[in-house]
Amino acid sequence: MAGLFLMACYWPEIQAAKAIDIAEHGTPVYNGGVASILCSFPNANQTNQGYLFFQEFFVDSFIGIIIWACLDPANPFVTPASVPFVIGFAYTSMILGFAANTLSTNLARDLGTRIVAAIFFGGEAFSFGNGYIWISILVNVPATIFATGYYEMLMRDSLQKIAAGHAKHEDGDDGLTSEMGSMNATITKKSDEVV
């Protein structure tokens, strides 16, 4: 819908830009062309699909880990009020770092606007870039699954799960008490060193 509204609001300007692109490049579908206001296309020199895949995978995984960290109630570094800013900063850093190389980050953001681009600029919106469309549309799904698994298995604080009664410490209640006691002693020692 947003792509259709964009086309309706700026129809004269888009048509003028399309005419210039066709006169200068032969097509409006390329990175920097008028069709790229709707969806991303790889640069002309980006012919290595593996490079584009891993770039998209890294960006989507990074964003997924940040979002999952914001959802974790045991994360002491993010408050509910700061979540939009943290996620926004993650998106901003990835866009500033990688958007010049081509980036979509989201199936929902890419597919709908690519359909609108195909309606107004031709089927080349789906065929441009030697199969890049599959990277821009599908890579975020396995990248987000990877990010979720990575966070849950390697970064999540399991003590909150134990305290909620959903799991048991391997040494029972005595082990949990010992663990919490050693954590408190470490925190107290560090706070004494700071003072």
Coordinates of N, CA and C in Angstrom, one line a residue:
M1 N 0.8 -1.2 0.0 CA 0.0 0.0 0.0 C 0.9 1.3 0.0
A2 N 1.9 1.2 0.8 CA 2.8 2.4 0.9 C 3.4 2.7 -0.5
G3 N 3.8 1.7 -1.2 CA 4.4 1.9 -2.5 C 3.4 2.4 -3.5
L4 N 2.2 2.0 -3.4 CA 1.1 2.5 -4.3 C 0.8 4.0 -4.0
F5 N 0.8 4.3 -2.7 CA 0.6 5.7 -2.3 C 1.7 6.6 -2.7
L6 N 2.9 6.1 -2.6 CA 4.1 6.8 -3.1 C 4.0 7.1 -4.6
M7 N 3.6 6.1 -5.3 CA 3.5 6.3 -6.8 C 2.4 7.3 -7.1
A8 N 1.3 7.3 -6.3 CA 0.2 8.2 -6.6 C 0.5 9.7 -6.2
C9 N 1.2 9.8 -5.1 CA 1.6 11.2 -4.6 C 2.6 11.9 -5.5
Y10 N 3.6 11.1 -6.0 CA 4.7 11.7 -6.8 C 4.7 11.2 -8.2
W11 N 3.5 10.9 -8.8 CA 3.4 10.4 -10.2 C 4.1 11.3 -11.2
P12 N 3.9 12.6 -11.2 CA 4.6 13.4 -12.3 C 6.1 13.4 -12.1
E13 N 6.6 13.5 -10.9 CA 8.0 13.5 -10.6 C 8.7 12.2 -11.0
I14 N 8.0 11.1 -10.6 CA 8.5 9.7 -10.9 C 8.5 9.5 -12.4
Q15 N 7.5 9.9 -13.1 CA 7.4 9.8 -14.6 C 8.6 10.6 -15.3
A16 N 8.9 11.8 -14.8 CA 10.0 12.6 -15.3 C 11.3 11.9 -15.1
A17 N 11.5 11.3 -13.8 CA 12.7 10.6 -13.5 C 12.8 9.3 -14.3
K18 N 11.7 8.7 -14.6 CA 11.7 7.4 -15.4 C 12.2 7.8 -16.8
A19 N 11.7 8.9 -17.4 CA 12.0 9.2 -18.7 C 13.5 9.5 -18.8
I20 N 14.1 10.2 -17.8 CA 15.5 10.5 -17.8 C 16.3 9.2 -17.7
D21 N 15.9 8.3 -16.8 CA 16.6 7.0 -16.7 C 16.6 6.2 -18.0
I22 N 15.4 6.2 -18.6 CA 15.4 5.4 -19.9 C 16.2 6.1 -20.9
A23 N 16.3 7.4 -21.0 CA 17.1 8.1 -22.0 C 18.6 7.9 -21.7
E24 N 19.0 7.9 -20.4 CA 20.4 7.8 -20.1 C 20.9 6.3 -19.9
H25 N 20.1 5.5 -19.3 CA 20.5 4.1 -19.0 C 19.8 3.0 -19.7
G26 N 18.7 3.3 -20.4 CA 17.9 2.4 -21.1 C 16.8 1.7 -20.2
T27 N 16.9 1.9 -18.9 CA 16.0 1.2 -18.0 C 15.9 2.0 -16.7
P28 N 14.7 2.0 -16.1 CA 14.6 2.7 -14.8 C 15.0 1.7 -13.6
V29 N 15.3 0.5 -13.9 CA 15.5 -0.5 -12.9 C 17.0 -0.8 -12.7
Y30 N 17.6 -0.1 -11.8 CA 19.0 -0.3 -11.4 C 19.2 0.4 -10.0
N31 N 20.3 0.1 -9.3 CA 20.5 0.8 -8.1 C 20.8 2.3 -8.3
G32 N 19.9 3.1 -7.8 CA 20.0 4.5 -8.1 C 19.0 5.0 -9.1
G33 N 18.4 4.0 -9.8 CA 17.3 4.4 -10.7 C 16.0 4.7 -10.0
V34 N 15.1 5.2 -10.8 CA 13.8 5.6 -10.2 C 13.1 4.4 -9.5
A35 N 13.3 3.2 -10.0 CA 12.6 2.0 -9.4 C 13.2 1.7 -8.1
S36 N 14.4 2.1 -7.8 CA 15.0 1.8 -6.5 C 14.5 2.7 -5.4
I37 N 13.5 3.6 -5.7 CA 12.8 4.2 -4.6 C 11.9 3.3 -3.9
L38 N 11.5 2.2 -4.6 CA 10.5 1.2 -4.0 C 11.2 0.0 -3.4
C39 N 12.3 -0.5 -4.0 CA 13.0 -1.7 -3.5 C 14.4 -1.6 -3.9
S40 N 15.2 -2.4 -3.2 CA 16.7 -2.3 -3.4 C 17.1 -3.2 -4.6
F41 N 18.1 -2.8 -5.3 CA 18.8 -3.5 -6.4 C 20.3 -3.5 -6.1
P42 N 21.0 -4.5 -6.5 CA 22.4 -4.5 -6.3 C 23.1 -3.6 -7.3
N43 N 24.3 -3.1 -6.9 CA 25.1 -2.2 -7.7 C 25.5 -3.0 -9.0
A44 N 25.9 -2.4 -10.0 CA 26.3 -3.0 -11.2 C 27.5 -3.9 -11.0
N45 N 28.4 -3.6 -10.1 CA 29.6 -4.4 -9.9 C 29.4 -5.5 -8.9
Q46 N 28.2 -5.6 -8.3 CA 28.0 -6.6 -7.3 C 27.4 -7.9 -8.0
T47 N 28.3 -8.7 -8.5 CA 27.8 -9.9 -9.2 C 28.0 -11.2 -8.4
N48 N 28.7 -11.0 -7.3 CA 28.9 -12.2 -6.4 C 27.8 -12.4 -5.5
Q49 N 26.9 -13.4 -5.7 CA 25.7 -13.6 -4.9 C 26.1 -14.0 -3.5
G50 N 27.2 -14.7 -3.3 CA 27.6 -15.1 -2.0 C 27.9 -13.9 -1.1
Y51 N 28.5 -12.9 -1.6 CA 28.8 -11.7 -0.9 C 27.5 -11.0 -0.5
L52 N 26.6 -10.9 -1.4 CA 25.3 -10.3 -1.1 C 24.5 -11.1 -0.1
F53 N 24.6 -12.4 -0.2 CA 23.9 -13.3 0.8 C 24.5 -13.0 2.2
F54 N 25.8 -13.1 2.3 CA 26.4 -13.0 3.7 C 26.2 -11.6 4.3
Q55 N 26.3 -10.6 3.4 CA 26.0 -9.3 3.9 C 24.6 -9.1 4.5
E56 N 23.6 -9.6 3.7 CA 22.2 -9.6 4.2 C 22.0 -10.4 5.4
F57 N 22.7 -11.6 5.4 CA 22.6 -12.5 6.6 C 23.1 -11.9 7.8
F58 N 24.3 -11.3 7.7 CA 24.9 -10.6 8.9 C 24.0 -9.5 9.4
V59 N 23.5 -8.6 8.5 CA 22.7 -7.5 9.0 C 21.4 -8.0 9.6
D60 N 20.8 -8.9 9.0 CA 19.5 -9.4 9.6 C 19.8 -10.2 10.9
S61 N 20.9 -10.9 11.0 CA 21.2 -11.6 12.3 C 21.5 -10.5 13.4
F62 N 22.2 -9.5 13.1 CA 22.5 -8.5 14.0 C 21.3 -7.8 14.6
I63 N 20.4 -7.5 13.7 CA 19.1 -6.8 14.1 C 18.3 -7.8 14.9
G64 N 18.3 -9.1 14.5 CA 17.5 -10.1 15.2 C 18.1 -10.3 16.6
I65 N 19.4 -10.3 16.8 CA 20.0 -10.4 18.1 C 19.6 -9.2 19.0
I66 N 19.7 -8.0 18.4 CA 19.3 -6.8 19.2 C 17.8 -6.9 19.6
I67 N 17.0 -7.3 18.7 CA 15.5 -7.3 19.0 C 15.3 -8.4 20.1
W68 N 16.0 -9.5 20.0 CA 15.8 -10.6 21.0 C 16.3 -10.2 22.3
A69 N 17.4 -9.4 22.3 CA 18.0 -8.9 23.6 C 17.0 -7.9 24.2
C70 N 16.3 -7.1 23.4 CA 15.3 -6.2 24.0 C 14.1 -6.9 24.5
L71 N 13.8 -8.1 24.0 CA 12.6 -8.9 24.5 C 12.9 -9.7 25.7
D72 N 14.2 -9.8 26.1 CA 14.6 -10.6 27.2 C 14.4 -9.9 28.5
P73 N 13.5 -10.3 29.4 CA 13.2 -9.6 30.6 C 14.4 -9.6 31.6
A74 N 15.3 -10.6 31.4 CA 16.5 -10.6 32.3 C 17.6 -9.7 31.8
N75 N 17.5 -9.0 30.7 CA 18.5 -8.1 30.3 C 18.5 -6.8 31.1
P76 N 19.5 -6.5 31.9 CA 19.4 -5.3 32.7 C 19.8 -4.1 32.0
F77 N 20.3 -4.2 30.8 CA 20.8 -3.0 30.0 C 19.7 -2.3 29.2
V78 N 18.5 -2.9 29.1 CA 17.5 -2.3 28.3 C 16.2 -2.2 29.1
T79 N 15.7 -1.0 29.2 CA 14.4 -0.8 29.9 C 13.3 -0.8 28.8
P80 N 12.1 -1.0 29.2 CA 11.0 -1.0 28.2 C 10.9 0.4 27.5
A81 N 11.2 1.4 28.2 CA 11.1 2.8 27.6 C 12.2 3.0 26.5
S82 N 13.3 2.3 26.7 CA 14.4 2.5 25.7 C 14.4 1.5 24.6
V83 N 13.5 0.5 24.6 CA 13.5 -0.5 23.5 C 13.4 0.1 22.1
P84 N 12.5 1.1 21.8 CA 12.4 1.6 20.5 C 13.7 2.3 20.0
F85 N 14.3 3.0 21.0 CA 15.6 3.6 20.6 C 16.7 2.7 20.3
V86 N 16.8 1.6 21.1 CA 17.8 0.6 20.9 C 17.6 -0.1 19.6
I87 N 16.4 -0.5 19.3 CA 16.1 -1.2 18.0 C 16.4 -0.2 16.8
G88 N 15.9 1.1 17.0 CA 16.1 2.1 16.0 C 17.6 2.3 15.8
F89 N 18.4 2.3 16.8 CA 19.9 2.5 16.7 C 20.5 1.3 16.0
A90 N 20.0 0.1 16.2 CA 20.5 -1.1 15.5 C 20.2 -1.0 14.0
Y91 N 19.0 -0.6 13.7 CA 18.7 -0.4 12.3 C 19.5 0.7 11.6
T92 N 19.6 1.8 12.4 CA 20.4 2.9 11.8 C 21.9 2.6 11.6
S93 N 22.5 1.9 12.5 CA 23.9 1.5 12.3 C 24.0 0.5 11.1
M94 N 23.1 -0.4 11.0 CA 23.2 -1.3 9.8 C 22.9 -0.6 8.5
I95 N 22.0 0.3 8.5 CA 21.7 1.0 7.3 C 22.9 1.9 6.9
L96 N 23.4 2.7 7.8 CA 24.6 3.5 7.5 C 25.8 2.7 7.1
G97 N 25.9 1.5 7.7 CA 27.1 0.7 7.4 C 27.0 -0.1 6.1
F98 N 25.8 -0.5 5.7 CA 25.6 -1.5 4.6 C 24.7 -1.1 3.5
A99 N 23.9 -0.1 3.6 CA 22.9 0.3 2.6 C 23.5 0.6 1.3
A100 N 24.7 1.2 1.3 CA 25.3 1.6 0.0 C 25.6 0.3 -0.8
N101 N 25.8 -0.8 -0.1 CA 26.1 -2.1 -0.8 C 24.8 -2.9 -1.2
T102 N 23.7 -2.4 -0.9 CA 22.4 -3.0 -1.1 C 21.9 -3.8 0.1
L103 N 20.7 -3.5 0.5 CA 20.2 -4.0 1.8 C 18.7 -4.0 1.8
S104 N 18.1 -5.1 2.2 CA 16.6 -5.0 2.3 C 16.1 -5.2 3.7
T105 N 16.7 -6.1 4.5 CA 16.4 -6.4 5.9 C 15.1 -7.0 6.2
N106 N 14.1 -7.0 5.3 CA 12.8 -7.4 5.7 C 12.0 -7.9 4.5
L107 N 11.5 -9.1 4.6 CA 10.6 -9.7 3.6 C 9.4 -8.8 3.3
A108 N 8.8 -8.4 4.4 CA 7.5 -7.6 4.2 C 7.8 -6.2 3.6
R109 N 9.0 -5.7 3.8 CA 9.3 -4.4 3.2 C 9.7 -4.5 1.7
D110 N 10.3 -5.6 1.4 CA 10.8 -5.8 0.0 C 9.8 -6.3 -1.0
L111 N 9.1 -7.4 -0.6 CA 8.2 -8.1 -1.6 C 7.1 -7.2 -2.1
G112 N 6.3 -6.5 -1.2 CA 5.2 -5.7 -1.6 C 5.6 -4.6 -2.5
T113 N 6.7 -3.9 -2.2 CA 7.1 -2.8 -3.0 C 7.8 -3.2 -4.3
R114 N 8.4 -4.4 -4.3 CA 8.9 -5.0 -5.5 C 7.8 -5.3 -6.5
I115 N 6.6 -5.8 -6.0 CA 5.5 -6.0 -6.8 C 5.0 -4.7 -7.4
V116 N 5.0 -3.6 -6.6 CA 4.6 -2.3 -7.1 C 5.6 -1.8 -8.2
A117 N 6.9 -2.1 -8.0 CA 7.9 -1.7 -9.0 C 7.7 -2.5 -10.3
A118 N 7.3 -3.7 -10.2 CA 7.0 -4.5 -11.4 C 5.8 -4.0 -12.1
I119 N 4.8 -3.6 -11.4 CA 3.6 -3.0 -12.0 C 4.0 -1.8 -12.8
F120 N 4.7 -0.9 -12.3 CA 5.0 0.4 -12.9 C 6.3 0.5 -13.8
F121 N 7.2 -0.4 -13.5 CA 8.5 -0.4 -14.2 C 8.9 -1.6 -15.0
G122 N 8.0 -2.6 -14.9 CA 8.2 -3.8 -15.7 C 8.7 -5.0 -14.8
G123 N 8.7 -6.2 -15.4 CA 9.1 -7.4 -14.7 C 10.6 -7.4 -14.4
E124 N 11.4 -6.5 -14.9 CA 12.8 -6.5 -14.6 C 13.0 -6.2 -13.1
A125 N 12.0 -5.7 -12.4 CA 12.2 -5.5 -11.0 C 12.4 -6.8 -10.3
F126 N 11.9 -7.9 -10.9 CA 12.1 -9.3 -10.3 C 13.3 -10.0 -10.9
S127 N 13.7 -9.6 -12.1 CA 14.8 -10.4 -12.7 C 16.2 -9.7 -12.7
F128 N 16.2 -8.4 -12.3 CA 17.5 -7.6 -12.2 C 18.4 -8.2 -11.1
G129 N 19.7 -8.2 -11.4 CA 20.6 -8.6 -10.4 C 20.9 -10.1 -10.3
N130 N 20.7 -10.8 -11.4 CA 21.1 -12.2 -11.4 C 20.5 -13.0 -10.2
G131 N 19.3 -12.9 -9.9 CA 18.7 -13.6 -8.8 C 18.7 -13.0 -7.4
Y132 N 19.1 -11.7 -7.4 CA 19.2 -11.0 -6.1 C 17.9 -11.0 -5.3
I133 N 16.8 -11.1 -6.1 CA 15.4 -11.0 -5.4 C 15.3 -12.1 -4.3
W134 N 15.8 -13.3 -4.6 CA 15.7 -14.3 -3.6 C 16.5 -14.0 -2.3
I135 N 17.6 -13.3 -2.5 CA 18.4 -12.9 -1.3 C 17.6 -11.9 -0.5
S136 N 17.1 -10.9 -1.2 CA 16.4 -9.8 -0.5 C 15.1 -10.2 0.1
I137 N 14.5 -11.2 -0.4 CA 13.2 -11.6 0.1 C 13.3 -12.7 1.2
L138 N 14.2 -13.7 1.0 CA 14.2 -14.8 1.8 C 15.3 -14.9 2.9
V139 N 16.4 -14.2 2.7 CA 17.5 -14.4 3.7 C 17.2 -14.0 5.1
N140 N 16.3 -13.0 5.3 CA 16.0 -12.6 6.6 C 15.3 -13.7 7.5
V141 N 14.7 -14.7 6.9 CA 14.0 -15.7 7.6 C 15.0 -16.6 8.3
P142 N 16.0 -17.3 7.6 CA 17.0 -18.1 8.3 C 17.9 -17.2 9.2
A143 N 18.1 -16.0 8.8 CA 19.0 -15.1 9.6 C 18.4 -14.8 11.0
T144 N 17.1 -14.6 11.0 CA 16.4 -14.3 12.2 C 16.3 -15.6 13.1
I145 N 16.1 -16.7 12.4 CA 16.1 -18.0 13.2 C 17.4 -18.3 13.8
F146 N 18.5 -18.0 13.0 CA 19.8 -18.1 13.6 C 20.1 -17.2 14.8
A147 N 19.6 -15.9 14.6 CA 19.8 -14.9 15.7 C 19.1 -15.3 16.9
T148 N 17.9 -15.9 16.8 CA 17.1 -16.3 17.9 C 17.8 -17.5 18.6
G149 N 18.2 -18.5 17.9 CA 18.9 -19.6 18.4 C 20.2 -19.2 19.1
Y150 N 21.0 -18.3 18.5 CA 22.2 -17.8 19.0 C 22.0 -17.1 20.4
Y151 N 21.0 -16.3 20.4 CA 20.7 -15.5 21.6 C 20.2 -16.5 22.7
E152 N 19.3 -17.4 22.4 CA 18.7 -18.3 23.4 C 19.8 -19.2 23.9
M153 N 20.7 -19.7 23.1 CA 21.6 -20.7 23.5 C 22.9 -20.2 24.1
L154 N 23.3 -19.0 23.7 CA 24.6 -18.5 24.1 C 24.5 -17.2 25.0
M155 N 23.5 -16.4 24.9 CA 23.5 -15.1 25.5 C 22.4 -15.0 26.6
R156 N 21.4 -15.8 26.6 CA 20.3 -15.6 27.5 C 20.7 -16.0 29.0
D157 N 20.2 -15.3 29.9 CA 20.5 -15.5 31.3 C 19.6 -16.6 31.8
S158 N 20.2 -17.8 32.1 CA 19.3 -18.9 32.5 C 18.9 -18.9 34.0
L159 N 19.5 -18.0 34.8 CA 19.1 -17.9 36.2 C 17.7 -17.5 36.4
Q160 N 17.2 -16.6 35.5 CA 15.8 -16.1 35.6 C 14.9 -17.3 35.4
K161 N 15.2 -18.1 34.4 CA 14.4 -19.3 34.1 C 14.4 -20.2 35.3
I162 N 15.5 -20.4 36.0 CA 15.6 -21.3 37.2 C 14.7 -20.7 38.3
A163 N 14.9 -19.4 38.5 CA 14.2 -18.7 39.6 C 12.6 -18.7 39.4
A164 N 12.2 -18.8 38.1 CA 10.8 -18.8 37.8 C 10.2 -20.2 38.0
G165 N 11.1 -21.2 38.3 CA 10.6 -22.6 38.5 C 10.4 -23.4 37.2
H166 N 11.0 -22.9 36.1 CA 10.8 -23.7 34.9 C 12.0 -24.6 34.6
A167 N 13.0 -24.6 35.5 CA 14.1 -25.5 35.3 C 14.8 -25.6 36.7
K168 N 15.6 -26.6 36.8 CA 16.3 -26.8 38.1 C 17.8 -26.7 37.9
H169 N 18.5 -26.2 39.0 CA 19.9 -26.1 39.0 C 20.4 -27.5 39.1
E170 N 21.6 -27.8 38.4 CA 22.1 -29.2 38.4 C 22.4 -29.7 39.9
D171 N 22.7 -28.8 40.8 CA 23.0 -29.2 42.2 C 21.8 -28.9 43.1
G172 N 20.6 -28.7 42.5 CA 19.4 -28.5 43.3 C 19.4 -27.1 43.9
D173 N 18.6 -26.9 45.0 CA 18.4 -25.6 45.6 C 19.7 -25.1 46.3
D174 N 20.5 -26.0 46.8 CA 21.8 -25.6 47.4 C 22.7 -25.1 46.3
G175 N 22.7 -25.6 45.2 CA 23.5 -25.1 44.1 C 23.1 -23.7 43.6
L176 N 21.8 -23.5 43.6 CA 21.2 -22.2 43.2 C 21.6 -21.2 44.2
T177 N 21.5 -21.5 45.5 CA 21.8 -20.6 46.6 C 23.3 -20.3 46.6
S178 N 24.1 -21.3 46.3 CA 25.6 -21.1 46.2 C 25.9 -20.1 45.0
E179 N 25.2 -20.4 43.9 CA 25.4 -19.6 42.7 C 25.1 -18.1 43.0
M180 N 23.9 -17.9 43.5 CA 23.4 -16.6 43.8 C 24.3 -15.9 44.9
G181 N 24.8 -16.6 45.9 CA 25.7 -16.1 46.9 C 27.0 -15.6 46.3
S182 N 27.6 -16.4 45.4 CA 28.8 -16.1 44.8 C 28.7 -14.9 43.9
M183 N 27.5 -14.8 43.2 CA 27.2 -13.6 42.4 C 27.1 -12.3 43.2
N184 N 26.4 -12.4 44.3 CA 26.3 -11.3 45.2 C 27.6 -10.9 45.8
A185 N 28.5 -11.8 46.1 CA 29.8 -11.5 46.7 C 30.6 -10.8 45.6
T186 N 30.5 -11.2 44.4 CA 31.3 -10.6 43.3 C 30.8 -9.2 43.1
I187 N 29.5 -9.0 43.1 CA 28.9 -7.6 42.9 C 29.3 -6.7 44.0
T188 N 29.3 -7.2 45.3 CA 29.7 -6.4 46.4 C 31.1 -6.0 46.4
K189 N 32.0 -7.0 46.0 CA 33.4 -6.7 45.8 C 33.7 -5.7 44.8
K190 N 33.0 -5.7 43.7 CA 33.2 -4.7 42.6 C 32.7 -3.4 43.0
S191 N 31.6 -3.3 43.7 CA 31.1 -2.0 44.2 C 32.0 -1.4 45.3
D192 N 32.6 -2.3 46.1 CA 33.6 -1.8 47.1 C 34.8 -1.2 46.4
E193 N 35.3 -1.8 45.3 CA 36.4 -1.4 44.6 C 36.2 0.0 43.9
V194 N 34.9 0.2 43.5 CA 34.6 1.5 42.8 C 34.6 2.6 43.8
V195 N 34.1 2.3 45.0 CA 34.0 3.4 46.1 C 35.4 3.6 46.6

